[in-house]
Coordinates of C-alpha atoms in Angstrom, one line a residue:
V106 CA -119.6 292.7 13.0
I107 CA -119.3 288.9 13.0
K108 CA -119.3 286.9 9.8
C109 CA -120.7 283.4 10.2
K110 CA -122.9 280.7 8.7
A111 CA -126.6 280.9 8.8
A112 CA -129.5 279.0 7.0
V113 CA -131.3 281.7 5.1
A114 CA -134.9 281.3 3.9
W115 CA -134.8 283.5 0.8
E116 CA -138.4 282.8 -0.2
A117 CA -141.4 280.7 0.8
G118 CA -141.5 277.1 -0.2
K119 CA -137.8 276.8 -1.1
P120 CA -135.2 274.9 0.9
L121 CA -133.0 276.8 3.3
S122 CA -129.7 278.1 1.9
L123 CA -126.5 278.0 3.9
E124 CA -124.9 281.4 3.5
E125 CA -122.3 283.6 5.1
V126 CA -124.1 286.4 6.9
E127 CA -122.9 289.5 8.8
V128 CA -124.3 289.8 12.4
A129 CA -124.1 293.3 13.7
P130 CA -123.2 294.0 17.4
P131 CA -125.9 294.2 19.9
K132 CA -127.5 297.6 20.5
A133 CA -128.8 298.9 23.9
H134 CA -130.8 296.1 25.7
E135 CA -129.7 293.5 23.2
V136 CA -127.6 290.3 23.5
R137 CA -125.5 288.6 20.9
I138 CA -125.4 284.8 21.3
K139 CA -123.1 282.1 19.8
I140 CA -125.7 279.4 19.1
V141 CA -124.3 276.0 19.9
A142 CA -127.3 273.8 19.1
T143 CA -130.7 274.3 17.6
A144 CA -133.7 272.1 16.9
V145 CA -136.4 272.2 14.2
C146 CA -140.0 272.7 14.9
H147 CA -143.2 272.6 12.8
T148 CA -143.6 276.3 13.4
D149 CA -140.5 277.0 11.4
A150 CA -141.8 274.7 8.6
Y151 CA -145.2 276.5 8.8
T152 CA -143.6 279.9 8.1
L153 CA -141.3 278.5 5.5
S154 CA -144.3 277.0 3.6
G155 CA -145.7 280.5 3.1
A156 CA -148.9 279.9 5.0
D157 CA -147.9 282.2 7.9
P158 CA -149.5 285.6 7.5
E159 CA -146.7 287.1 9.6
G160 CA -144.0 285.4 7.6
C161 CA -141.5 287.8 6.0
F162 CA -138.6 286.9 3.7
P163 CA -135.7 286.7 3.4
V164 CA -135.5 285.4 7.0
I165 CA -133.3 283.3 9.4
L166 CA -135.7 280.9 11.0
G167 CA -135.3 278.8 14.2
H168 CA -136.6 279.3 17.7
E169 CA -135.4 276.3 19.7
G170 CA -131.8 277.0 20.5
A171 CA -129.1 277.2 23.2
G172 CA -125.8 278.9 23.3
I173 CA -123.3 281.2 25.0
V174 CA -123.5 285.0 25.3
E175 CA -120.8 286.5 23.1
S176 CA -121.4 290.2 23.9
V177 CA -124.1 292.5 25.3
G178 CA -125.3 296.0 24.5
E179 CA -125.6 299.0 26.7
G180 CA -127.9 298.6 29.7
V181 CA -127.9 294.8 29.8
T182 CA -127.6 293.6 33.4
K183 CA -129.1 290.1 33.6
V184 CA -126.5 288.3 31.5
K185 CA -122.8 288.8 30.6
P186 CA -120.4 287.4 28.0
G187 CA -119.8 283.7 28.7
D188 CA -123.2 283.0 30.3
T189 CA -125.0 279.9 29.0
V190 CA -128.5 280.8 27.7
I191 CA -131.6 279.8 25.9
P192 CA -133.3 282.4 23.6
L193 CA -137.0 282.9 24.2
Y194 CA -139.6 283.4 21.6
I195 CA -142.0 284.6 24.3
P196 CA -140.0 287.2 26.3
Q197 CA -140.6 288.3 29.9
C198 CA -140.1 292.0 30.6
G199 CA -141.6 291.9 34.0
E200 CA -143.2 295.3 33.5
C201 CA -146.2 295.0 31.0
K202 CA -149.6 294.2 32.4
F203 CA -149.3 290.7 31.0
C204 CA -146.1 290.0 32.9
K205 CA -147.6 291.5 36.1
N206 CA -150.7 289.2 35.7
P207 CA -150.2 285.7 37.2
K208 CA -152.8 284.3 34.8
T209 CA -150.7 284.6 31.6
N210 CA -147.1 284.3 30.2
L211 CA -147.8 286.3 27.0
C212 CA -145.5 289.3 27.5
Q213 CA -146.4 292.0 24.9
K214 CA -143.5 294.3 25.3
I215 CA -141.9 293.6 21.9
R216 CA -144.7 291.7 20.2
I217 CA -145.3 294.1 17.4
T218 CA -141.7 294.5 16.2
Q219 CA -141.0 290.7 16.8
G220 CA -144.0 289.9 14.5
K221 CA -142.5 292.1 11.8
G222 CA -139.2 290.3 11.9
V223 CA -137.2 293.2 13.4
M224 CA -135.5 294.1 16.7
P225 CA -137.3 296.4 19.1
D226 CA -135.8 299.5 17.4
G227 CA -137.3 298.5 14.1
T228 CA -134.1 297.3 12.4
S229 CA -132.4 294.0 11.7
R230 CA -129.0 292.8 12.9
F231 CA -128.5 290.4 9.9
T232 CA -127.3 291.2 6.4
C233 CA -126.4 288.8 3.6
K234 CA -125.1 289.6 0.1
G235 CA -125.9 293.3 0.9
K236 CA -129.6 292.5 1.7
Q237 CA -131.3 293.0 5.1
I238 CA -132.4 289.6 6.5
Y239 CA -135.4 289.4 8.9
H240 CA -135.4 288.0 12.4
F241 CA -137.8 285.2 13.3
M242 CA -139.8 284.9 16.5
G243 CA -137.3 287.2 18.2
T244 CA -134.7 284.4 18.2
S245 CA -133.4 283.2 14.7
T246 CA -131.5 280.2 16.0
F247 CA -130.6 278.9 12.5
S248 CA -127.5 281.2 12.6
E249 CA -124.1 280.6 14.3
Y250 CA -124.6 284.0 15.9
T251 CA -127.9 285.7 16.6
V252 CA -129.0 288.9 18.4
V253 CA -132.0 289.0 20.7
A254 CA -133.6 291.4 23.1
D255 CA -132.3 291.2 26.7
I256 CA -135.9 290.3 27.8
S257 CA -135.8 287.3 25.4
V258 CA -133.0 285.3 27.1
A259 CA -132.9 282.9 30.0
K260 CA -129.6 282.3 31.8
I261 CA -129.3 278.5 32.6
D262 CA -127.0 276.1 34.4
P263 CA -123.7 276.1 32.5
A264 CA -123.3 272.3 33.1
A265 CA -126.5 271.6 31.0
P266 CA -125.8 269.9 27.6
L267 CA -126.9 272.5 25.0
D268 CA -127.7 269.9 22.3
K269 CA -130.5 268.6 24.6
V270 CA -131.8 271.7 26.6
C271 CA -132.3 273.6 23.4
L272 CA -135.5 271.7 23.2
L273 CA -136.7 273.5 26.3
G274 CA -136.9 276.6 24.2
C275 CA -140.2 275.4 22.7
G276 CA -141.6 271.9 22.2
I277 CA -140.9 270.1 25.5
S278 CA -141.8 273.1 27.7
T279 CA -145.0 273.7 25.7
G280 CA -146.3 270.2 26.0
Y281 CA -145.3 269.7 29.6
G282 CA -146.7 273.1 30.6
A283 CA -150.0 272.4 28.8
A284 CA -150.5 269.5 31.2
V285 CA -149.2 270.9 34.5
N286 CA -150.0 274.7 34.1
T287 CA -152.9 275.1 31.6
A288 CA -154.9 271.9 32.3
K289 CA -153.6 271.4 35.8
V290 CA -154.1 267.6 35.4
E291 CA -154.9 265.9 38.7
H292 CA -153.9 262.6 40.3
G293 CA -156.0 259.7 39.0
S294 CA -157.4 261.5 36.0
T295 CA -157.9 260.2 32.5
C296 CA -156.3 262.0 29.6
A297 CA -156.3 261.9 25.8
V298 CA -153.4 263.3 23.7
F299 CA -154.0 263.9 20.0
G300 CA -150.8 263.9 18.0
L301 CA -147.7 262.0 19.3
G302 CA -144.9 264.2 18.0
G303 CA -142.5 266.0 20.3
V304 CA -145.2 268.2 21.8
G305 CA -147.6 265.3 22.3
L306 CA -144.9 263.2 24.0
A307 CA -144.2 266.2 26.4
V308 CA -147.9 266.4 27.2
I309 CA -147.9 262.7 28.0
M310 CA -144.8 263.2 30.3
G311 CA -146.6 266.1 32.1
C312 CA -149.8 264.0 32.6
K313 CA -147.7 261.2 34.0
I314 CA -145.8 263.4 36.4
A315 CA -149.1 264.9 37.5
G316 CA -150.3 261.4 38.4
A317 CA -152.9 260.7 35.6
S318 CA -154.0 257.0 35.8
R319 CA -154.9 256.6 32.2
I320 CA -153.3 258.4 29.2
I321 CA -154.6 257.5 25.8
G322 CA -152.4 258.5 22.8
I323 CA -154.1 259.1 19.4
D324 CA -152.1 259.2 16.1
L325 CA -152.5 257.8 12.6
N326 CA -148.8 256.8 12.6
K327 CA -148.5 253.6 14.6
D328 CA -144.7 253.8 14.5
K329 CA -145.1 256.5 17.3
Y330 CA -146.9 254.2 19.8
A331 CA -143.8 252.5 21.3
K332 CA -142.2 255.9 22.1
A333 CA -145.5 257.3 23.5
K334 CA -145.7 254.3 25.8
E335 CA -142.1 254.9 27.0
F336 CA -143.2 258.4 28.0
G337 CA -146.2 257.2 29.9
A338 CA -149.1 256.5 27.5
T339 CA -151.2 253.6 28.9
E340 CA -152.6 252.8 25.4
C341 CA -152.6 254.2 21.9
I342 CA -155.3 254.2 19.2
S343 CA -155.7 255.2 15.5
P344 CA -158.9 256.9 14.3
Q345 CA -158.5 254.8 11.1
D346 CA -159.2 251.6 13.0
F347 CA -162.8 252.6 13.9
K348 CA -166.0 253.1 11.9
K349 CA -167.3 255.9 14.2
P350 CA -165.8 259.3 15.0
I351 CA -162.8 259.1 17.4
Q352 CA -164.6 261.2 20.0
E353 CA -167.4 258.6 20.3
V354 CA -164.8 255.9 20.6
L355 CA -163.1 257.7 23.5
V356 CA -166.4 258.4 25.2
E357 CA -167.2 254.7 25.1
M358 CA -163.7 253.7 26.2
T359 CA -163.7 256.0 29.2
D360 CA -167.3 255.7 30.6
G361 CA -168.4 259.1 29.4
G362 CA -165.3 260.9 28.2
V363 CA -161.8 261.9 29.4
D364 CA -161.1 264.4 32.2
Y365 CA -158.5 266.2 30.0
S366 CA -157.7 266.2 26.3
F367 CA -154.9 267.9 24.4
E368 CA -154.8 268.7 20.7
C369 CA -151.1 268.8 19.6
I370 CA -151.5 268.9 15.8
G371 CA -153.0 272.2 14.7
N372 CA -156.0 270.6 12.9
V373 CA -159.3 272.3 13.6
G374 CA -161.3 269.1 13.0
V375 CA -159.2 267.3 15.6
M376 CA -159.7 270.2 18.0
R377 CA -163.4 269.6 17.8
A378 CA -162.9 265.9 18.4
A379 CA -160.7 266.6 21.4
L380 CA -163.3 268.8 23.0
E381 CA -166.2 266.4 22.3
A382 CA -164.1 263.5 23.8
C383 CA -164.2 265.3 27.2
H384 CA -166.5 264.2 30.0
K385 CA -169.8 266.1 30.5
G386 CA -169.7 268.4 33.6
W387 CA -166.0 268.8 34.0
G388 CA -163.9 267.8 31.0
V389 CA -161.2 270.3 29.9
S390 CA -159.7 270.4 26.4
V391 CA -156.5 272.3 25.7
I392 CA -155.5 273.5 22.2
V393 CA -151.7 273.2 21.9
G394 CA -151.3 272.9 18.1
V395 CA -151.2 276.0 15.9
A396 CA -153.8 275.9 13.1
A397 CA -153.2 277.6 9.8
A398 CA -154.2 281.3 9.3
G399 CA -157.8 282.0 8.8
Q400 CA -159.1 278.6 10.1
E401 CA -161.9 278.5 12.6
I402 CA -163.0 276.0 15.3
S403 CA -166.6 274.8 15.7
T404 CA -168.7 272.7 18.0
R405 CA -172.3 272.7 19.2
P406 CA -172.6 275.3 22.1
F407 CA -174.4 272.5 24.0
Q408 CA -170.9 270.9 24.5
L409 CA -169.9 273.9 26.6
V410 CA -173.3 274.5 28.2
T411 CA -173.0 271.0 29.6
G412 CA -169.8 271.7 31.4
R413 CA -166.9 271.2 29.1
T414 CA -164.1 273.9 29.0
W415 CA -162.1 274.8 25.9
K416 CA -158.7 276.4 26.6
G417 CA -155.5 277.3 24.7
T418 CA -151.9 277.5 25.7
A419 CA -148.7 279.2 24.4
F420 CA -145.3 278.0 25.6
G421 CA -147.1 275.9 28.2
G422 CA -148.0 278.9 30.2
W423 CA -144.5 279.3 31.5
K424 CA -143.3 282.8 32.4
S425 CA -140.2 282.3 30.3
V426 CA -137.3 284.1 32.0
D427 CA -138.3 282.8 35.4
S428 CA -139.3 279.3 34.3
V429 CA -136.8 278.0 31.7
P430 CA -133.9 277.9 34.1
K431 CA -136.1 275.9 36.5
L432 CA -137.0 273.5 33.7
V433 CA -133.3 273.0 33.0
T434 CA -132.8 272.2 36.7
E435 CA -135.7 269.7 36.6
Y436 CA -134.0 268.0 33.7
M437 CA -130.6 268.0 35.4
S438 CA -132.2 266.4 38.4
K439 CA -134.0 263.8 36.2
K440 CA -137.5 265.0 37.1
I441 CA -138.3 265.6 33.4
K442 CA -137.0 263.8 30.3
V443 CA -135.2 265.6 27.5
D444 CA -132.6 263.2 26.0
E445 CA -135.4 260.8 25.1
F446 CA -136.9 263.4 22.7
V447 CA -133.8 263.5 20.5
T448 CA -134.1 261.1 17.5
H449 CA -131.4 262.5 15.2
T450 CA -128.4 264.7 15.6
L451 CA -127.2 266.3 12.4
P452 CA -124.5 268.9 11.4
F453 CA -125.8 272.4 10.7
D454 CA -125.3 272.1 6.9
K455 CA -127.9 269.2 6.9
V456 CA -130.7 271.5 8.3
N457 CA -132.9 270.7 5.2
E458 CA -132.6 267.0 5.9
A459 CA -133.8 267.7 9.5
F460 CA -137.0 269.2 8.1
E461 CA -137.5 266.2 5.8
L462 CA -137.1 263.8 8.8
M463 CA -139.7 265.9 10.7
H464 CA -142.2 265.9 7.7
T465 CA -141.9 262.1 7.4
G466 CA -142.7 261.7 11.1
K467 CA -139.2 260.3 11.9

């Protein structure tokens, strides 16, 4: 058993608490990882807020991390102690019907136990003050050591800087993949990206790499425009600057609508606007943002009858174990940006400050 520091969420709506936790050794087909770097994501904040129907407490949050394998359980063959890895919230077992189907990356092998905050055998590897602490998204990267299933780990280039590539564990991969895998943006196309946070910027990067000729960024926060343009946005607009709905503005700006739109916020009203901003006959709108539990999307069926397509994406459609090492390689060869997404680097004990920076859009 390893004793280490972890940020524990004892209950919903309260700040994380830095505690000493005990991390049990990995069981069969499990891997214990020394986490070197982790990032914060709105999904962590969503669960912490208490709005997540799958949220269980007390829990160790975090799902964008990178580290070094400390030890492995019986039967683990793909990684060994000392390997550099990224934990994966969407695993890839290679055996379930989802893994065998080229149309999806949604491995279901450990979905039920992962959703309940436990390891595949139904138990937790974390204890604190004598209490069992739940796992989060199969990763729990807000701990100096964590235990994950062996199908939830990608072995990456040991030369990669872990304080940067941890972002490939969720946000950057999700946005980039939404453009290149889910939408399959084509050369010369026109795109609209709603929400210019980390995921939105990654979508812009993907659209640019795919050769889009016009990329319109949409956000209420104008402080985000300069960064969006660095990533490839050709122009940025705020819905507050117009009297009419933003979808009407976009349809006028683009002679009938955009070829591809992306909703990177998790707001069902914006999801509707993103679909309706698409061009009749061929426009495709991709939902990337995660809306709160129980919310529903709506539009007039005529929007779809007249040739628009509504799609969704999870982790950018990447089959995780196969793709994450390749994404790291693309970063190392400067094909994709990662460093540019990092705005602040804080010590682990300032994790609550990191959430505040995220909530204020900084």
